[in-house]
Tab-separated table of C-alpha atoms in Angstrom:
chain	number	residue	atom	x	y	z
S	15	MET	CA	0.000	0.000	0.000
S	16	LEU	CA	1.265	3.464	-0.937
S	17	ALA	CA	0.508	6.906	0.456
S	18	ILE	CA	0.967	10.357	-1.067
S	19	LEU	CA	0.525	12.842	1.756
S	20	GLY	CA	0.956	16.534	2.391
S	21	PRO	CA	-0.723	19.746	3.427
S	22	THR	CA	-3.161	21.857	1.462
S	23	ALA	CA	-1.834	23.069	-1.916
S	24	SER	CA	1.015	20.554	-2.040
S	25	GLY	CA	-0.182	19.048	-5.326
S	26	LYS	CA	-0.633	15.599	-3.798
S	27	THR	CA	-4.064	14.952	-5.358
S	28	GLY	CA	-2.884	15.265	-8.947
S	29	MET	CA	0.209	13.242	-8.157
S	30	ALA	CA	-1.814	10.442	-6.601
S	31	ILE	CA	-4.116	10.293	-9.619
S	32	GLU	CA	-1.166	10.127	-12.024
S	33	ILE	CA	0.571	7.413	-10.009
S	34	ALA	CA	-2.680	5.467	-9.693
S	35	SER	CA	-3.129	5.673	-13.467
S	36	ARG	CA	0.345	4.271	-14.028
S	37	LEU	CA	-0.035	1.461	-11.496
S	38	GLY	CA	-3.668	0.567	-12.114
S	39	ALA	CA	-4.413	1.513	-8.509
S	40	GLU	CA	-7.433	2.878	-6.702
S	41	ILE	CA	-7.388	5.908	-4.396
S	42	ILE	CA	-8.619	6.282	-0.840
S	43	SER	CA	-9.004	9.904	0.209
S	44	VAL	CA	-8.066	10.872	3.755
S	45	ASP	CA	-9.724	14.271	3.723
S	46	SER	CA	-12.040	14.990	6.636
S	47	MET	CA	-14.423	17.149	4.576
S	48	GLN	CA	-14.467	15.496	1.162
S	49	VAL	CA	-16.616	12.767	2.708
S	50	TYR	CA	-19.560	15.201	2.522
S	51	ARG	CA	-21.675	15.223	-0.624
S	52	GLY	CA	-22.063	18.598	-2.290
S	53	MET	CA	-19.059	20.172	-0.572
S	54	ASP	CA	-17.088	20.195	-3.787
S	55	ILE	CA	-15.571	23.603	-4.487
S	56	GLY	CA	-14.663	24.501	-0.918
S	57	THR	CA	-12.897	21.187	-0.284
S	58	ALA	CA	-11.057	21.207	-3.637
S	59	LYS	CA	-12.637	17.845	-4.378
S	60	PRO	CA	-11.311	16.415	-7.662
S	61	THR	CA	-13.936	16.493	-10.387
S	62	VAL	CA	-14.995	13.409	-12.316
S	63	ILE	CA	-12.871	14.603	-15.240
S	64	GLU	CA	-9.839	15.219	-13.019
S	65	ARG	CA	-10.121	11.707	-11.597
S	66	ARG	CA	-9.449	10.339	-15.100
S	67	GLY	CA	-11.320	7.109	-14.517
S	68	VAL	CA	-9.378	6.243	-11.355
S	69	ALA	CA	-11.692	4.834	-8.688
S	70	HIS	CA	-11.860	7.116	-5.637
S	71	HIS	CA	-13.114	6.038	-2.226
S	72	MET	CA	-14.130	7.992	0.901
S	73	ILE	CA	-15.426	10.876	-1.208
S	74	ASP	CA	-19.149	11.767	-1.188
S	75	VAL	CA	-19.907	9.273	1.581
S	76	VAL	CA	-22.573	11.111	3.590
S	77	ASP	CA	-24.853	14.143	3.463
S	78	PRO	CA	-23.327	17.261	5.081
S	79	SER	CA	-26.161	17.298	7.615
S	80	GLN	CA	-24.730	14.129	9.168
S	81	GLU	CA	-21.860	13.865	11.606
S	82	PHE	CA	-19.044	11.637	10.367
S	83	SER	CA	-16.423	11.110	13.043
S	84	VAL	CA	-12.923	9.696	12.743
S	85	ALA	CA	-14.355	6.495	14.207
S	86	ASP	CA	-16.918	6.412	11.389
S	87	PHE	CA	-14.131	7.062	8.895
S	88	ARG	CA	-12.133	4.087	10.171
S	89	ARG	CA	-15.211	1.841	10.238
S	90	VAL	CA	-16.090	2.589	6.611
S	91	GLY	CA	-12.609	3.092	5.193
S	92	LYS	CA	-10.537	0.324	6.718
S	93	PRO	CA	-12.319	-2.568	4.909
S	94	LEU	CA	-11.375	-0.885	1.623
S	95	LEU	CA	-7.748	-1.773	2.323
S	96	ASP	CA	-8.570	-5.480	2.254
S	97	THR	CA	-8.197	-5.869	-1.493
S	98	ASP	CA	-5.874	-7.441	-4.028
S	99	LYS	CA	-5.824	-4.202	-6.009
S	100	PRO	CA	-3.055	-1.607	-5.540
S	101	VAL	CA	-4.220	1.163	-3.221
S	102	ILE	CA	-2.962	4.713	-2.856
S	103	ILE	CA	-3.986	6.740	0.178
S	104	THR	CA	-3.857	10.481	-0.286
S	105	GLY	CA	-5.026	13.558	1.550
S	106	GLY	CA	-4.175	16.119	4.167
S	107	SER	CA	-5.694	14.784	7.376
S	108	GLY	CA	-3.009	13.034	9.377
S	109	LEU	CA	-5.519	11.791	11.927
S	110	HIS	CA	-7.708	10.159	9.277
S	111	PHE	CA	-4.634	8.613	7.662
S	112	ARG	CA	-3.554	7.100	10.957
S	113	ALA	CA	-7.110	5.897	11.592
S	114	LEU	CA	-6.701	3.640	8.544
S	115	VAL	CA	-3.146	2.346	8.954
S	116	ASP	CA	-2.490	2.379	12.714
S	117	PRO	CA	-4.100	0.652	15.714
S	118	MET	CA	-6.776	3.058	16.807
S	119	SER	CA	-9.964	2.323	18.726
S	120	PHE	CA	-12.557	4.850	19.792
S	121	ALA	CA	-14.477	5.235	23.024
S	122	PRO	CA	-18.280	5.349	22.786
S	123	THR	CA	-20.253	8.567	22.686
S	124	ASP	CA	-23.712	9.517	23.905
S	125	PRO	CA	-25.595	12.471	22.367
S	126	GLU	CA	-27.664	13.157	25.465
S	127	LEU	CA	-24.645	13.114	27.749
S	128	ARG	CA	-22.709	15.259	25.279
S	129	ALA	CA	-25.512	17.853	25.282
S	130	GLU	CA	-25.510	17.866	29.091
S	131	LEU	CA	-21.747	18.397	29.214
S	132	GLU	CA	-21.899	21.175	26.640
S	133	ASP	CA	-24.254	23.034	29.007
S	134	THR	CA	-21.828	22.630	31.911
S	135	SER	CA	-19.166	25.233	32.681
S	136	LEU	CA	-15.601	24.468	31.658
S	137	GLN	CA	-14.407	25.053	35.228
S	138	ALA	CA	-16.824	22.435	36.576
S	139	LEU	CA	-15.745	19.904	33.954
S	140	VAL	CA	-12.052	20.474	34.635
S	141	SER	CA	-12.678	20.060	38.362
S	142	GLU	CA	-14.492	16.781	37.755
S	143	LEU	CA	-11.738	15.482	35.488
S	144	GLU	CA	-8.912	16.454	37.835
S	145	GLY	CA	-10.865	14.975	40.744
S	146	VAL	CA	-10.700	11.499	39.190
S	147	ASP	CA	-7.382	11.985	37.391
S	148	PRO	CA	-4.944	14.502	38.945
S	149	GLY	CA	-2.575	13.958	36.022
S	150	ALA	CA	-5.174	14.691	33.326
S	151	GLY	CA	-3.456	17.941	32.366
S	152	ARG	CA	-0.473	15.988	31.035
S	153	HIS	CA	-2.678	14.384	28.396
S	154	VAL	CA	-5.522	16.842	27.743
S	155	ASP	CA	-5.373	20.585	27.131
S	156	LEU	CA	-7.372	21.844	30.102
S	157	ALA	CA	-8.143	25.091	28.270
S	158	ASN	CA	-9.657	23.274	25.288
S	159	GLU	CA	-13.371	22.956	26.037
S	160	ARG	CA	-14.056	20.454	23.281
S	161	ARG	CA	-11.314	18.103	24.494
S	162	ILE	CA	-12.369	18.435	28.121
S	163	ILE	CA	-15.969	17.605	27.237
S	164	ARG	CA	-14.828	14.520	25.364
S	165	ALA	CA	-12.552	13.401	28.198
S	166	VAL	CA	-15.352	13.705	30.763
S	167	GLU	CA	-17.773	11.943	28.408
S	168	ILE	CA	-15.361	9.026	28.029
S	169	TYR	CA	-14.839	8.820	31.778
S	170	ARG	CA	-18.557	8.783	32.553
S	171	LEU	CA	-19.274	6.166	29.892
S	172	THR	CA	-16.294	3.851	30.422
S	173	GLY	CA	-14.523	4.796	33.639
S	174	GLU	CA	-11.333	5.426	31.644
S	175	THR	CA	-9.336	8.551	32.480
S	176	PRO	CA	-6.892	10.406	30.218
S	177	SER	CA	-3.984	8.941	32.205
S	178	SER	CA	-5.257	5.358	31.996
S	179	ARG	CA	-5.897	5.678	28.273
S	180	ALA	CA	-2.424	7.138	27.709
S	181	ALA	CA	-0.877	4.134	29.481
S	182	SER	CA	-2.581	1.542	27.251
S	183	ALA	CA	-0.674	-0.670	24.812
S	184	GLU	CA	-2.541	0.932	21.929
S	185	ALA	CA	-1.470	4.416	23.017
S	186	ARG	CA	2.160	3.255	23.307
S	187	ASP	CA	2.060	1.822	19.785
S	188	LEU	CA	0.548	5.039	18.479
S	189	ASP	CA	3.272	7.073	20.164
S	190	LYS	CA	5.904	4.852	18.551
S	191	TYR	CA	4.186	4.953	15.125
S	192	VAL	CA	3.798	1.168	14.998
S	193	ALA	CA	1.691	0.490	11.915
S	194	GLU	CA	-1.195	-1.945	11.910
S	195	ILE	CA	-0.955	-2.225	8.114
S	196	PRO	CA	2.386	-1.994	6.252
S	197	PHE	CA	2.733	0.924	3.862
S	198	SER	CA	5.229	3.133	2.056
S	199	ALA	CA	4.597	6.868	2.258
S	200	VAL	CA	5.836	10.021	0.582
S	201	GLY	CA	5.221	13.500	1.881
S	202	VAL	CA	5.187	16.395	-0.563
S	203	ASP	CA	6.793	19.528	0.843
S	204	PRO	CA	4.679	22.478	-0.365
S	205	GLY	CA	7.699	24.776	-0.731
S	206	VAL	CA	8.126	28.447	0.044
S	207	GLU	CA	5.518	29.592	-2.481
S	208	VAL	CA	2.649	27.644	-0.926
S	209	ASP	CA	0.896	30.847	0.189
S	210	GLU	CA	0.795	32.068	-3.413
S	211	ARG	CA	-0.694	28.777	-4.575
S	212	ILE	CA	-3.287	28.957	-1.828
S	213	ASP	CA	-4.208	32.482	-2.952
S	214	ARG	CA	-4.572	31.315	-6.550
S	215	ARG	CA	-6.699	28.389	-5.501
S	216	LEU	CA	-8.986	30.615	-3.424
S	217	ALA	CA	-9.352	33.003	-6.362
S	218	ALA	CA	-10.423	30.036	-8.504
S	219	MET	CA	-12.894	28.936	-5.821
S	220	ARG	CA	-14.343	32.425	-5.652
S	221	SER	CA	-14.807	32.673	-9.408
S	222	GLY	CA	-15.906	29.034	-9.561
S	223	GLY	CA	-18.966	29.520	-7.380
S	224	LEU	CA	-17.987	28.853	-3.753
S	225	VAL	CA	-20.449	31.444	-2.445
S	226	ASP	CA	-23.330	29.836	-4.334
S	227	GLU	CA	-22.247	26.400	-3.151
S	228	VAL	CA	-22.321	27.499	0.484
S	229	ARG	CA	-25.605	29.372	-0.003
S	230	ASN	CA	-27.236	26.262	-1.450
S	231	LEU	CA	-25.858	23.963	1.252
S	232	ARG	CA	-26.083	26.104	4.365
S	233	GLU	CA	-29.409	24.727	5.597
S	234	ARG	CA	-28.052	21.188	5.249
S	235	LEU	CA	-24.695	21.754	6.943
S	236	GLY	CA	-24.334	19.904	10.222
S	237	ARG	CA	-22.214	20.927	13.181
S	238	THR	CA	-18.942	19.664	11.688
S	239	ALA	CA	-19.495	20.640	8.068
S	240	ARG	CA	-20.505	24.218	8.785
S	241	TYR	CA	-17.208	24.874	10.572
S	242	ALA	CA	-15.051	23.667	7.683
S	243	VAL	CA	-12.572	26.235	6.405
S	244	GLY	CA	-14.162	28.051	3.488
S	245	TYR	CA	-17.703	27.357	4.664
S	246	LYS	CA	-17.662	28.952	8.103
S	247	GLU	CA	-16.333	32.230	6.709
S	248	ILE	CA	-18.761	32.394	3.780
S	249	ILE	CA	-21.657	31.701	6.138
S	250	GLU	CA	-20.559	34.743	8.145
S	251	TYR	CA	-20.689	36.779	4.926
S	252	LEU	CA	-24.138	35.419	4.072
S	253	ASP	CA	-25.284	36.307	7.591
S	254	GLY	CA	-24.100	39.871	7.049
S	255	ARG	CA	-21.341	39.716	9.648
S	256	MET	CA	-18.538	40.583	7.220
S	257	SER	CA	-17.962	41.700	3.656
S	258	LEU	CA	-17.227	39.215	0.899
S	259	ASP	CA	-13.633	40.431	0.604
S	260	ASP	CA	-13.138	40.072	4.351
S	261	ALA	CA	-14.644	36.597	4.239
S	262	PHE	CA	-12.195	35.441	1.581
S	263	ASP	CA	-9.328	37.088	3.439
S	264	ALA	CA	-10.358	35.017	6.460
S	265	VAL	CA	-10.547	31.869	4.331
S	266	GLY	CA	-7.005	32.572	3.149
S	267	ARG	CA	-5.647	33.060	6.660
S	268	ASN	CA	-7.366	29.965	7.988
S	269	THR	CA	-6.255	27.864	5.001
S	270	ARG	CA	-2.632	28.885	5.506
S	271	ARG	CA	-2.930	28.088	9.200
S	272	LEU	CA	-4.417	24.692	8.353
S	273	ALA	CA	-1.628	23.950	5.868
S	274	ARG	CA	1.022	24.666	8.509
S	275	LYS	CA	-0.796	22.459	11.009
S	276	GLN	CA	-1.075	19.608	8.502
S	277	ARG	CA	2.599	19.862	7.598
S	278	THR	CA	3.645	19.769	11.258
S	279	TRP	CA	1.430	16.735	11.912
S	280	PHE	CA	2.870	14.741	9.020
S	281	GLN	CA	6.459	15.731	9.788
S	282	ARG	CA	6.171	14.084	13.202
S	283	ASP	CA	5.627	10.729	11.483
S	284	PRO	CA	9.067	9.125	10.934
S	285	ARG	CA	7.652	6.675	8.391
S	286	ILE	CA	7.032	9.389	5.802
S	287	ARG	CA	9.848	10.249	3.384
S	288	TRP	CA	9.720	13.802	2.047
S	289	ILE	CA	10.362	15.087	-1.435
S	290	PRO	CA	10.968	18.768	-2.236
S	291	TRP	CA	8.509	20.935	-4.099
S	292	ASN	CA	8.868	21.097	-7.876
S	293	GLU	CA	6.519	23.066	-10.135
S	294	ASP	CA	6.679	20.247	-12.693
S	295	GLU	CA	4.147	17.636	-11.565
S	296	GLY	CA	5.727	14.976	-13.766
S	297	GLU	CA	9.056	15.415	-12.009
S	298	ARG	CA	7.329	15.283	-8.618
S	299	VAL	CA	5.635	12.053	-9.632
S	300	ASP	CA	8.904	10.489	-10.799
S	301	ARG	CA	10.650	11.518	-7.584
S	302	ALA	CA	7.789	10.118	-5.483
S	303	LEU	CA	7.880	6.788	-7.299
S	304	GLU	CA	11.652	6.556	-6.856
S	305	THR	CA	11.283	7.248	-3.141
S	306	LEU	CA	8.449	4.748	-2.734
S	307	THR	CA	10.451	2.091	-4.599
S	308	VAL	CA	13.421	2.563	-2.244
S	309	GLN	CA	11.119	2.299	0.783
S	310	SER	CA	9.518	-0.888	-0.506
S	311	SER	CA	12.779	-2.622	-1.341
């Protein structure tokens, strides 16, 4: 199994399609937002023409009104790896990539309990968590409300604390990047001109109808989908809270921030071999294949 990984605007999608065409492979997308139907322009989803007849999986899986967690992604996506066909994983979400290739289980969730916790003050939740696990702060950001809510939810449902979960064999394997499924991976460094490419891509999204896409989808966007970069900002424009230019400026800033975060996440993974940016996609593809061949040998 091969993987072509990298942050936003690193050219990985086109590379993966070209390599898949050469190898007769299929593609599994590890993009957290391309799973939603109709979210095409804002997620830079490859069009049917751009896919060039290469089978793509984990794209257009659910309606944007639905929640689709990382646990759901693993449940649906992992069986796709059990095939005799060559498979190429590509995308920018390091967490979703690891959910497919590494040992990763997920604690249960309860919507009613989650709603109750969301109505509870952060201070009260932190006090509860530290009361049962004095070392919780070493494993959970105590200023991050979303993570605290999840940690308390897991404790109430399972009795597991952040410290006990961090001490599990699974957590140790994850920390050591012990793969559950063997793979060879290439990371594409986006280079110093990545911000310019992001700006060009956003200009194409703007002229290509992103505002209309968000306008048509907004009533169907669930909690996760509506906070996706490119959608959250345009919704603020549609709600009259900012101008269109300001909205796209915000999309640009948030996209650049996301790209840096994605790059940092992938660079922590010692199993990924990096190739430098090259404007010529063909040369990037050749370099990636050379690197993957060395890894596999």
